[in-house]
Short mmCIF file of C-alpha atoms in Angstrom, two decimals:
data_model
loop_
_atom_site.label_atom_id
_atom_site.label_comp_id
_atom_site.label_asym_id
_atom_site.label_seq_id
_atom_site.Cartn_x
_atom_site.Cartn_y
_atom_site.Cartn_z
CA MET I 181 -28.77 -43.79 7.03
CA THR I 182 -26.73 -42.10 9.76
CA VAL I 183 -26.15 -38.78 7.96
CA THR I 184 -29.74 -37.69 8.64
CA LEU I 185 -29.54 -38.25 12.40
CA THR I 186 -28.68 -35.61 14.99
CA ALA I 187 -25.55 -36.09 17.07
CA LEU I 188 -27.49 -37.25 20.12
CA GLU I 189 -29.65 -39.61 18.07
CA LEU I 190 -26.57 -41.10 16.45
CA ALA I 191 -24.78 -41.59 19.76
CA GLU I 192 -27.86 -43.39 21.10
CA CYS I 193 -27.70 -45.70 18.08
CA PHE I 194 -24.07 -46.44 18.93
CA ARG I 195 -25.02 -47.34 22.49
CA ASP I 196 -27.90 -49.54 21.31
CA GLY I 197 -25.79 -51.23 18.65
CA ALA I 198 -28.04 -50.10 15.79
CA TYR I 199 -25.06 -48.48 14.08
CA SER I 200 -21.34 -48.45 14.70
CA PRO I 201 -18.94 -45.49 14.63
CA VAL I 202 -17.13 -47.04 11.69
CA GLU I 203 -20.35 -47.32 9.68
CA SER I 204 -21.18 -43.73 10.50
CA ALA I 205 -17.72 -42.47 9.57
CA GLU I 206 -17.82 -44.38 6.28
CA GLU I 207 -21.19 -42.86 5.45
CA ALA I 208 -19.93 -39.36 6.25
CA LEU I 209 -16.79 -39.81 4.17
CA ASP I 210 -18.72 -41.27 1.24
CA ALA I 211 -21.13 -38.34 1.46
CA ILE I 212 -18.26 -35.86 1.36
CA GLU I 213 -16.93 -37.53 -1.78
CA ARG I 214 -20.39 -37.51 -3.33
CA VAL I 215 -21.65 -34.00 -2.59
CA ASP I 216 -18.84 -31.72 -1.41
CA GLY I 217 -17.86 -30.94 -4.97
CA ARG I 218 -21.06 -28.89 -5.13
CA ILE I 219 -20.43 -26.79 -2.03
CA ASN I 220 -16.68 -26.97 -1.23
CA ALA I 221 -17.10 -27.16 2.54
CA PHE I 222 -13.92 -29.18 3.22
CA CYS I 223 -10.30 -28.28 2.59
CA HIS I 224 -8.75 -31.40 4.14
CA VAL I 225 -10.06 -34.96 4.50
CA ASP I 226 -7.96 -37.98 5.53
CA ARG I 227 -10.09 -41.10 5.11
CA GLU I 228 -7.55 -43.45 6.65
CA ALA I 229 -7.09 -41.34 9.78
CA THR I 230 -10.83 -40.85 10.21
CA LEU I 231 -11.58 -44.56 9.95
CA ALA I 232 -8.81 -45.32 12.45
CA GLU I 233 -10.41 -42.89 14.91
CA ALA I 234 -13.80 -44.46 14.29
CA GLY I 235 -12.36 -47.90 14.89
CA ARG I 236 -11.01 -46.86 18.28
CA SER I 237 -14.42 -45.42 19.16
CA GLU I 238 -16.09 -48.66 18.13
CA GLU I 239 -13.78 -50.62 20.41
CA ARG I 240 -14.69 -48.36 23.31
CA TYR I 241 -18.39 -49.05 22.77
CA ARG I 242 -17.72 -52.77 22.54
CA SER I 243 -15.93 -52.68 25.86
CA GLY I 244 -18.69 -50.57 27.43
CA ALA I 245 -16.42 -47.56 27.97
CA PRO I 246 -17.30 -44.71 25.59
CA LEU I 247 -15.55 -41.45 26.44
CA GLY I 248 -18.79 -39.50 26.66
CA PRO I 249 -22.20 -38.89 25.12
CA LEU I 250 -20.70 -37.82 21.78
CA ASP I 251 -18.13 -40.58 21.34
CA GLY I 252 -17.98 -41.60 17.69
CA VAL I 253 -19.98 -38.68 16.28
CA PRO I 254 -18.58 -37.30 12.97
CA THR I 255 -17.15 -33.84 13.59
CA SER I 256 -15.40 -31.22 11.45
CA ILE I 257 -12.92 -28.58 12.56
CA LYS I 258 -12.55 -25.18 10.96
CA ASP I 259 -9.17 -24.66 9.37
CA ILE I 260 -8.28 -22.04 11.92
CA PHE I 261 -7.67 -24.39 14.84
CA TYR I 262 -4.35 -26.20 15.24
CA THR I 263 -4.80 -29.91 14.66
CA ARG I 264 -1.92 -32.28 15.39
CA GLY I 265 -0.54 -33.84 12.22
CA VAL I 266 -2.86 -31.88 9.93
CA PRO I 267 -1.97 -28.63 8.13
CA THR I 268 -3.70 -25.52 9.45
CA LEU I 269 -3.39 -23.18 6.50
CA ARG I 270 -6.18 -20.74 7.39
CA GLY I 271 -7.13 -20.27 3.77
CA SER I 272 -3.94 -18.38 3.01
CA HIS I 273 -1.10 -18.77 0.54
CA LEU I 274 1.04 -16.97 3.10
CA LEU I 275 0.96 -20.18 5.12
CA ALA I 276 0.42 -22.77 2.38
CA ASP I 277 3.43 -21.62 0.34
CA LYS I 278 5.88 -21.95 3.22
CA PRO I 279 8.36 -24.85 2.99
CA GLY I 280 7.03 -27.87 4.86
CA ALA I 281 3.55 -26.39 5.27
CA THR I 282 1.84 -29.63 4.30
CA ASP I 283 4.20 -31.91 6.23
CA PRO I 284 2.31 -33.45 9.20
CA ALA I 285 5.43 -33.07 11.31
CA SER I 286 5.13 -29.30 10.95
CA TRP I 287 1.92 -29.42 12.98
CA PRO I 288 2.73 -31.08 16.33
CA ASP I 289 0.08 -29.41 18.50
CA ASP I 290 -3.67 -29.43 19.04
CA ALA I 291 -5.53 -26.27 19.98
CA PRO I 292 -7.41 -26.64 23.29
CA VAL I 293 -10.71 -27.16 21.48
CA THR I 294 -9.20 -29.76 19.16
CA SER I 295 -7.92 -31.64 22.19
CA ALA I 296 -11.38 -31.44 23.73
CA VAL I 297 -12.93 -32.91 20.57
CA HIS I 298 -10.55 -35.86 20.74
CA GLU I 299 -11.03 -36.29 24.48
CA ALA I 300 -14.79 -36.50 23.90
CA GLY I 301 -14.23 -39.31 21.42
CA CYS I 302 -15.63 -37.38 18.47
CA VAL I 303 -14.43 -38.67 15.10
CA VAL I 304 -12.82 -35.90 13.06
CA ILE I 305 -13.87 -36.23 9.41
CA GLY I 306 -11.99 -33.21 8.07
CA LYS I 307 -11.18 -29.55 8.25
CA THR I 308 -13.55 -26.96 6.84
CA THR I 309 -12.95 -23.91 4.70
CA THR I 310 -12.53 -20.35 5.85
CA PRO I 311 -11.88 -17.00 4.20
CA GLU I 312 -8.24 -16.02 4.55
CA PHE I 313 -7.45 -15.78 8.28
CA ALA I 314 -11.23 -15.78 8.96
CA TRP I 315 -11.34 -12.09 8.18
CA LYS I 316 -14.78 -11.60 6.61
CA GLY I 317 -18.43 -12.61 6.55
CA VAL I 318 -18.39 -14.79 3.43
CA THR I 319 -16.27 -17.86 2.74
CA ASP I 320 -13.92 -17.74 -0.24
CA ASN I 321 -10.20 -17.40 -0.75
CA THR I 322 -7.58 -17.83 -3.47
CA LEU I 323 -6.23 -21.04 -1.87
CA THR I 324 -9.33 -23.24 -1.64
CA GLY I 325 -11.87 -21.34 -3.75
CA ILE I 326 -15.50 -20.48 -3.12
CA THR I 327 -17.66 -22.25 -0.54
CA ARG I 328 -21.37 -22.44 -1.39
CA ASN I 329 -24.68 -22.68 0.39
CA PRO I 330 -26.37 -26.12 0.31
CA HIS I 331 -29.78 -24.44 0.07
CA ASP I 332 -28.71 -22.82 -3.20
CA PRO I 333 -25.12 -23.28 -4.44
CA ALA I 334 -25.32 -19.94 -6.27
CA LEU I 335 -25.45 -18.25 -2.88
CA THR I 336 -22.92 -17.74 -0.11
CA PRO I 337 -23.17 -19.70 3.13
CA GLY I 338 -21.85 -16.64 4.95
CA GLY I 339 -18.68 -16.71 7.00
CA SER I 340 -16.23 -16.89 8.23
CA SER I 341 -17.23 -20.39 9.42
CA GLY I 342 -19.02 -20.97 6.12
CA GLY I 343 -17.41 -24.34 5.45
CA ALA I 344 -18.53 -25.58 8.84
CA ALA I 345 -22.09 -24.37 8.31
CA SER I 346 -22.32 -25.81 4.81
CA ALA I 347 -21.03 -29.16 6.04
CA VAL I 348 -23.57 -29.43 8.86
CA ALA I 349 -26.46 -28.22 6.70
CA ALA I 350 -25.59 -30.70 3.92
CA GLY I 351 -25.41 -33.65 6.30
CA LEU I 352 -21.61 -33.91 6.18
CA GLY I 353 -21.06 -34.55 9.86
CA GLN I 354 -23.32 -33.81 12.82
CA LEU I 355 -20.94 -31.47 14.68
CA ALA I 356 -18.67 -28.66 13.54
CA LEU I 357 -16.30 -26.37 15.38
CA GLY I 358 -16.15 -22.75 14.24
CA THR I 359 -14.72 -19.40 15.26
CA ASP I 360 -16.59 -16.13 15.73
CA GLY I 361 -14.84 -12.76 15.84
CA GLY I 362 -17.67 -10.63 14.47
CA GLY I 363 -20.47 -13.10 13.82
CA SER I 364 -18.61 -15.93 12.14
CA VAL I 365 -20.59 -18.86 13.52
CA ARG I 366 -23.92 -17.01 13.67
CA ILE I 367 -23.95 -15.46 10.19
CA PRO I 368 -23.52 -18.77 8.35
CA ALA I 369 -25.86 -20.49 10.78
CA ALA I 370 -28.59 -18.03 9.72
CA PHE I 371 -27.80 -18.38 6.02
CA CYS I 372 -27.65 -22.21 6.14
CA ALA I 373 -30.46 -22.89 8.67
CA ILE I 374 -28.39 -24.50 11.39
CA VAL I 375 -27.75 -23.71 15.06
CA ALA I 376 -24.62 -21.95 16.31
CA LEU I 377 -23.55 -20.56 19.66
CA LYS I 378 -20.98 -17.88 20.37
CA PRO I 379 -20.47 -18.42 24.08
CA THR I 380 -19.30 -15.84 26.58
CA TYR I 381 -15.69 -14.97 25.89
CA GLY I 382 -13.30 -17.20 27.83
CA VAL I 383 -15.71 -20.06 28.39
CA ILE I 384 -13.93 -22.00 25.61
CA PRO I 385 -10.15 -21.47 25.81
CA MET I 386 -8.36 -20.24 22.68
CA PHE I 387 -4.75 -21.00 21.75
CA PRO I 388 -2.79 -19.67 20.02
CA SER I 389 -4.27 -16.35 20.99
CA SER I 390 -6.06 -14.66 18.14
CA PRO I 391 -4.66 -11.47 16.60
CA PHE I 392 -8.25 -10.24 16.89
CA GLY I 393 -7.81 -10.51 20.65
CA THR I 394 -10.84 -10.91 22.86
CA LEU I 395 -13.21 -10.41 19.94
CA ALA I 396 -12.46 -13.98 18.84
CA HIS I 397 -14.50 -16.86 20.25
CA ALA I 398 -14.84 -20.58 19.46
CA GLY I 399 -18.28 -22.13 19.23
CA PRO I 400 -20.31 -25.20 18.25
CA MET I 401 -22.27 -25.46 15.00
CA THR I 402 -24.92 -28.17 14.80
CA ARG I 403 -28.38 -29.08 13.53
CA THR I 404 -30.19 -28.70 16.84
CA VAL I 405 -29.87 -26.72 20.04
CA SER I 406 -29.55 -29.91 22.07
CA ASP I 407 -26.61 -31.03 19.92
CA ALA I 408 -24.95 -27.64 20.39
CA ALA I 409 -25.52 -27.91 24.14
CA ALA I 410 -24.03 -31.40 24.33
CA PHE I 411 -21.06 -30.24 22.26
CA MET I 412 -20.54 -27.28 24.59
CA ASP I 413 -20.41 -29.62 27.56
CA ALA I 414 -17.65 -31.53 25.76
CA LEU I 415 -15.69 -28.37 24.88
CA LEU I 416 -15.48 -27.02 28.43
CA ARG I 417 -11.91 -28.03 29.07
CA PRO I 418 -9.92 -25.17 30.64
CA ASP I 419 -6.39 -24.89 29.28
CA PRO I 420 -3.48 -23.08 30.97
CA ARG I 421 -2.24 -21.83 27.59
CA ASP I 422 -5.12 -19.33 27.51
CA TRP I 423 -4.53 -16.87 30.35
CA SER I 424 -7.88 -15.17 29.68
CA ALA I 425 -9.97 -18.32 29.91
CA VAL I 426 -12.67 -18.56 32.57
CA PRO I 427 -11.56 -20.63 35.60
CA ALA I 428 -12.48 -24.30 35.62
CA ARG I 429 -15.01 -23.88 38.43
CA ALA I 430 -17.08 -21.63 36.17
CA THR I 431 -17.04 -23.96 33.17
CA THR I 432 -17.37 -27.46 34.63
CA PRO I 433 -20.68 -28.88 33.27
CA GLY I 434 -22.02 -30.94 36.20
CA PRO I 435 -25.76 -30.94 36.89
CA GLY I 436 -26.09 -27.44 35.49
CA GLY I 437 -24.56 -28.25 32.12
CA TYR I 438 -25.63 -26.98 28.75
CA LEU I 439 -27.54 -30.10 27.76
CA ALA I 440 -29.47 -29.91 31.01
CA ALA I 441 -30.39 -26.31 30.15
CA ALA I 442 -31.57 -27.34 26.70
CA THR I 443 -33.68 -30.12 28.21
CA GLU I 444 -35.20 -27.67 30.67
CA GLY I 445 -36.22 -25.48 27.75
CA THR I 446 -38.32 -28.27 26.30
CA ARG I 447 -40.06 -29.32 29.51
CA GLY I 448 -43.76 -28.48 29.96
CA ASP I 449 -46.04 -26.12 28.08
CA ARG I 450 -44.56 -22.89 29.45
CA PRO I 451 -40.83 -23.52 29.94
CA LEU I 452 -39.99 -19.79 29.85
CA GLU I 453 -42.49 -18.72 32.53
CA GLY I 454 -41.61 -15.29 33.93
CA LEU I 455 -38.64 -14.67 31.67
CA ARG I 456 -38.19 -11.00 30.70
CA VAL I 457 -37.51 -10.75 26.97
CA ALA I 458 -36.76 -7.66 24.86
CA TYR I 459 -37.29 -7.88 21.13
CA SER I 460 -35.25 -5.33 19.19
CA PRO I 461 -35.83 -5.72 15.45
CA THR I 462 -32.99 -3.34 14.53
CA LEU I 463 -30.99 -2.65 17.74
CA GLY I 464 -32.04 0.92 17.04
CA PHE I 465 -29.79 1.41 14.01
CA GLY I 466 -30.20 -1.44 11.50
CA ARG I 467 -32.50 -1.92 8.50
CA ASN I 468 -34.05 -5.28 7.69
CA ASP I 469 -35.25 -7.12 4.64
CA ALA I 470 -39.04 -7.25 5.04
CA ASP I 471 -39.19 -11.07 4.87
CA VAL I 472 -36.49 -11.41 7.50
CA GLU I 473 -38.24 -9.08 9.93
CA ARG I 474 -41.58 -10.79 9.31
CA GLU I 475 -40.21 -14.24 10.16
CA VAL I 476 -38.32 -13.11 13.25
CA THR I 477 -41.32 -11.16 14.55
CA ARG I 478 -43.55 -14.19 14.02
CA ALA I 479 -41.13 -16.38 15.96
CA VAL I 480 -40.89 -13.85 18.79
CA GLY I 481 -44.67 -14.10 19.19
CA VAL I 482 -44.23 -17.71 20.20
CA LEU I 483 -42.18 -16.68 23.26
CA SER I 484 -45.28 -15.27 24.97
CA GLU I 485 -47.03 -18.61 24.50
CA LEU I 486 -44.05 -20.23 26.23
CA GLY I 487 -44.54 -18.03 29.31
CA ALA I 488 -42.13 -15.18 28.63
CA HIS I 489 -43.04 -11.52 29.09
CA VAL I 490 -42.02 -9.87 25.81
CA ASP I 491 -41.51 -6.15 25.16
CA THR I 492 -40.35 -4.45 21.99
CA ALA I 493 -37.39 -2.49 23.27
CA ASP I 494 -34.04 -1.27 21.94
CA PRO I 495 -31.02 -1.35 24.25
CA GLY I 496 -30.29 2.31 23.58
CA VAL I 497 -26.94 1.90 21.84
CA THR I 498 -25.50 3.39 18.68
CA ASP I 499 -23.79 1.37 16.00
CA PRO I 500 -20.24 0.64 17.25
CA VAL I 501 -18.98 -0.27 13.78
CA ASP I 502 -16.30 2.44 13.65
CA ALA I 503 -14.76 1.19 16.87
CA PHE I 504 -15.12 -2.40 15.71
CA HIS I 505 -13.23 -1.55 12.51
CA VAL I 506 -10.32 -0.14 14.50
CA LEU I 507 -10.09 -3.30 16.62
CA TRP I 508 -10.68 -5.64 13.71
CA PHE I 509 -8.32 -4.17 11.15
CA ALA I 510 -5.59 -3.55 13.70
CA GLY I 511 -5.78 -7.28 14.36
CA LEU I 512 -5.77 -8.10 10.66
CA ALA I 513 -2.67 -5.96 10.12
CA ALA I 514 -1.02 -7.90 12.95
CA VAL I 515 -1.84 -11.15 11.13
CA LEU I 516 0.11 -10.03 8.08
CA ALA I 517 3.07 -8.41 9.84
CA PRO I 518 5.13 -11.60 10.41
CA HIS I 519 4.92 -12.46 6.70
CA GLY I 520 6.96 -9.50 5.52
CA PRO I 521 6.27 -6.17 3.83
CA ASP I 522 5.06 -7.78 0.59
CA ALA I 523 2.43 -9.91 2.33
CA ILE I 524 -0.29 -7.42 1.49
CA GLU I 525 0.31 -8.13 -2.21
CA ARG I 526 -0.27 -11.89 -1.74
CA VAL I 527 -3.59 -11.90 0.12
CA ASP I 528 -7.28 -11.88 -0.81
CA PRO I 529 -7.77 -8.78 -3.02
CA SER I 530 -10.78 -7.68 -0.99
CA MET I 531 -8.67 -7.90 2.18
CA ARG I 532 -6.06 -5.74 0.55
CA GLU I 533 -8.72 -3.21 -0.44
CA ALA I 534 -10.22 -3.19 3.06
CA LEU I 535 -6.84 -2.65 4.68
CA GLY I 536 -6.33 0.22 2.26
CA ARG I 537 -9.48 1.81 3.68
CA TYR I 538 -8.79 0.95 7.32
CA HIS I 539 -5.08 1.07 8.00
CA ASP I 540 -4.23 4.54 9.24
CA TYR I 541 -5.01 4.03 12.92
CA SER I 542 -2.99 5.40 15.84
CA ALA I 543 -2.57 4.09 19.36
CA ALA I 544 -4.98 6.81 20.45
CA ASP I 545 -7.55 5.52 17.95
CA TYR I 546 -7.17 2.05 19.36
CA LEU I 547 -7.62 3.23 22.94
CA ASP I 548 -10.67 5.23 21.90
CA ALA I 549 -12.14 2.07 20.34
CA VAL I 550 -11.47 0.16 23.55
CA ALA I 551 -13.31 2.88 25.46
CA VAL I 552 -16.30 2.58 23.10
CA ARG I 553 -16.25 -1.16 23.66
CA MET I 554 -16.22 -0.76 27.42
CA ALA I 555 -19.11 1.71 27.32
CA LEU I 556 -21.08 -0.65 25.09
CA GLY I 557 -20.49 -3.50 27.50
CA ALA I 558 -21.61 -1.39 30.44
CA ARG I 559 -24.73 -0.30 28.58
CA MET I 560 -25.67 -3.88 27.77
CA ALA I 561 -25.01 -4.97 31.35
CA ASP I 562 -27.45 -2.31 32.52
CA PHE I 563 -30.00 -3.37 29.89
CA HIS I 564 -29.87 -6.93 31.20
CA GLN I 565 -30.82 -5.70 34.64
CA ARG I 566 -34.25 -5.15 33.11
CA TYR I 567 -34.34 -7.93 30.55
CA ASP I 568 -33.02 -11.46 30.84
CA ILE I 569 -32.85 -12.02 27.09
CA LEU I 570 -32.53 -9.86 23.98
CA ILE I 571 -33.86 -11.13 20.64
CA THR I 572 -32.76 -9.75 17.26
CA PRO I 573 -32.55 -11.05 13.71
CA THR I 574 -29.20 -12.78 13.29
CA THR I 575 -28.69 -10.96 10.02
CA PRO I 576 -30.91 -8.30 8.42
CA ILE I 577 -30.78 -10.02 5.03
CA PRO I 578 -30.84 -13.58 3.66
CA ALA I 579 -27.98 -15.24 1.76
CA PHE I 580 -26.80 -13.50 -1.41
CA ASP I 581 -24.74 -14.35 -4.50
CA VAL I 582 -21.31 -15.94 -4.11
CA GLY I 583 -18.27 -14.11 -5.41
CA SER I 584 -18.70 -10.86 -3.51
CA ASP I 585 -18.31 -9.70 0.09
CA VAL I 586 -21.63 -7.83 -0.08
CA PRO I 587 -24.95 -8.25 -1.92
CA PRO I 588 -25.22 -6.99 -5.51
CA GLY I 589 -25.67 -3.21 -5.64
CA TRP I 590 -25.00 -2.87 -1.92
CA HIS I 591 -24.27 0.58 -0.54
CA SER I 592 -20.93 -0.37 1.08
CA PRO I 593 -18.01 -2.70 0.27
CA ASP I 594 -17.65 -3.75 3.92
CA TRP I 595 -18.99 -7.07 5.23
CA THR I 596 -19.81 -5.32 8.50
CA SER I 597 -22.41 -3.21 6.70
CA TRP I 598 -24.76 -6.20 6.48
CA THR I 599 -23.94 -7.80 9.85
CA PRO I 600 -24.98 -5.06 12.32
CA TYR I 601 -26.51 -7.47 14.86
CA THR I 602 -23.54 -9.79 15.36
CA TYR I 603 -20.29 -7.87 15.91
CA PRO I 604 -21.64 -5.75 18.82
CA PHE I 605 -21.82 -8.89 20.95
CA ASN I 606 -18.26 -9.87 20.16
CA MET I 607 -17.33 -6.48 21.52
CA THR I 608 -19.38 -7.05 24.70
CA GLN I 609 -18.39 -10.74 24.94
CA GLN I 610 -21.99 -11.82 25.53
CA PRO I 611 -23.37 -15.24 24.62
CA ALA I 612 -25.38 -15.22 21.40
CA LEU I 613 -27.18 -18.11 19.73
CA SER I 614 -28.56 -18.29 16.20
CA VAL I 615 -31.52 -20.60 15.54
CA PRO I 616 -33.52 -21.04 12.32
CA CYS I 617 -36.92 -19.35 12.52
CA GLY I 618 -38.39 -19.42 9.01
CA THR I 619 -37.84 -18.66 5.34
CA THR I 620 -38.22 -15.74 3.00
CA ASP I 621 -40.85 -15.84 0.26
CA SER I 622 -38.15 -17.26 -2.03
CA GLY I 623 -37.40 -20.06 0.44
CA LEU I 624 -34.13 -18.79 1.92
CA PRO I 625 -33.40 -19.47 5.59
CA VAL I 626 -33.87 -16.79 8.24
CA GLY I 627 -32.09 -16.87 11.60
CA LEU I 628 -33.10 -15.43 14.97
CA GLN I 629 -30.47 -14.39 17.52
CA VAL I 630 -30.86 -15.01 21.27
CA VAL I 631 -28.52 -12.83 23.37
CA GLY I 632 -27.95 -13.08 27.10
CA ALA I 633 -25.90 -11.27 29.70
CA ARG I 634 -22.30 -12.41 30.11
CA PHE I 635 -22.09 -15.91 31.58
CA GLU I 636 -25.81 -16.51 31.06
CA ASP I 637 -24.98 -18.97 28.29
CA ARG I 638 -27.15 -21.71 29.70
CA LEU I 639 -30.18 -19.41 29.77
CA VAL I 640 -29.56 -18.56 26.12
CA VAL I 641 -29.47 -22.27 25.31
CA ARG I 642 -32.67 -22.87 27.28
CA VAL I 643 -34.51 -20.15 25.33
CA GLY I 644 -33.17 -21.43 22.02
CA ALA I 645 -34.27 -24.98 22.78
CA ALA I 646 -37.74 -23.83 23.76
CA LEU I 647 -38.09 -21.82 20.54
CA GLU I 648 -36.80 -24.66 18.41
CA VAL I 649 -39.38 -27.10 19.74
CA ALA I 650 -42.23 -24.60 19.60
CA LEU I 651 -41.47 -23.53 16.03
CA GLY I 652 -40.93 -27.04 14.73
CA ARG I 653 -39.32 -27.66 11.36
CA VAL I 654 -39.26 -24.26 9.67
CA VAL I 655 -36.76 -24.77 6.82
CA PRO I 656 -36.86 -27.46 4.11
CA THR I 657 -33.98 -29.86 3.52
CA PRO I 658 -31.23 -28.17 1.46
CA ARG I 659 -31.01 -28.85 -2.27
CA VAL I 660 -27.55 -30.30 -1.72
CA HIS I 661 -27.76 -32.90 1.03
CA ALA I 662 -26.07 -36.19 1.82
CA GLY I 663 -29.42 -37.84 2.45
CA GLY I 664 -30.72 -36.87 -0.97
CA ALA I 665 -34.02 -35.59 0.46
CA GLY I 666 -33.28 -32.10 -0.77
CA GLY I 667 -33.57 -33.28 -4.31
CA ASP I 668 -29.99 -32.70 -5.43
CA ASP I 669 -27.19 -34.80 -3.93
CA ARG I 670 -25.18 -35.23 -7.13
#
């Protein structure tokens, strides 16, 4: 059964002839038909197109010319990225209700990352759900409905890349491509017990440019750190359409690629020898669920055994949420502007309410927020002169009930109020990786966040890989899973 294999394991099976890309694609598509009704991770699946892609991959293997180490691996793409011939509706009636919106001819272009997925030979099995315009930390909208967590379908998978996380966790494809403007790959990774990397801004080119500006990143979502690393190596394809992308010489994989870094993190008994690590349970301003903090603290203890020197230390920053709100909601207002003055009446009600709270910003407010962002980045750069790596919980709480942007009885209506450890690193553009590290007493996944200085992405991957191996399997198979091992694949 291919759905239970990692991406690298599956690709090795393709090379050995144990499985074919067509067999794998058929299993993934059958699994989507069988279990996605429980979690609603996909908003678009084209069986015929997927099998045609898989057939081309199979021919490449037969001729001894696969396009790369991930050729043939089932992959999903978040419905934020342009995909040639496939509607990109971004969870919004504002786009879906336009004439011709579902006509393949209306979508002639691939985003840079979508092109990279195809160039790597990955087989696209569908597009995954997103909250409207990827605006919040849970995944629901009035166009495609509520996306649910495979570990417990009564709970949210997080967001905004919740469809991608649910798909990977449920065995519906080994690789997923997500976006992250305030935690959107890391939050659902923590809630669904998968791995996700928000790389340094500009390492993966973005086009069209996001209305959220340089807060918005693309990143891989996978079952293992090694899979995320291999996917990163495939995604490093500079594109001239993104003027802010890092130059090709800084992103070319070569001998120092991401997969090599992950491999280095699993070599020997003390692969992190001499590394300076700061553990900040709260960043100095958060508050954690007791089970979450217990599991993250336990996992941090393993770092010393791997050779790292670990201190408990806060970076000395204050919560930048007010500045983040200015940047975020200014971007969200820009999303709606082209759709006319009545657009606000046709969007997610919670988006409308949030824009009602955060709409009265001036140019001076925006510039002040930029100044806060710059100061935060400078403070973190100084902190990383003393520490190579910062560890935090990915989120201070585990997954909560679907149908709301915040947990029941929460003190704030804002999704940012329960994601204090993710959005600061969108502001500073630093690489941040979420890896599973344990479960709460009720069995819900807990994620640990590994943060590095800008452009130290490979070091972050190395630390994540070392932790993953040292911790072993820390989360049980989800209740809803294509392999059935979770006990509920109906």
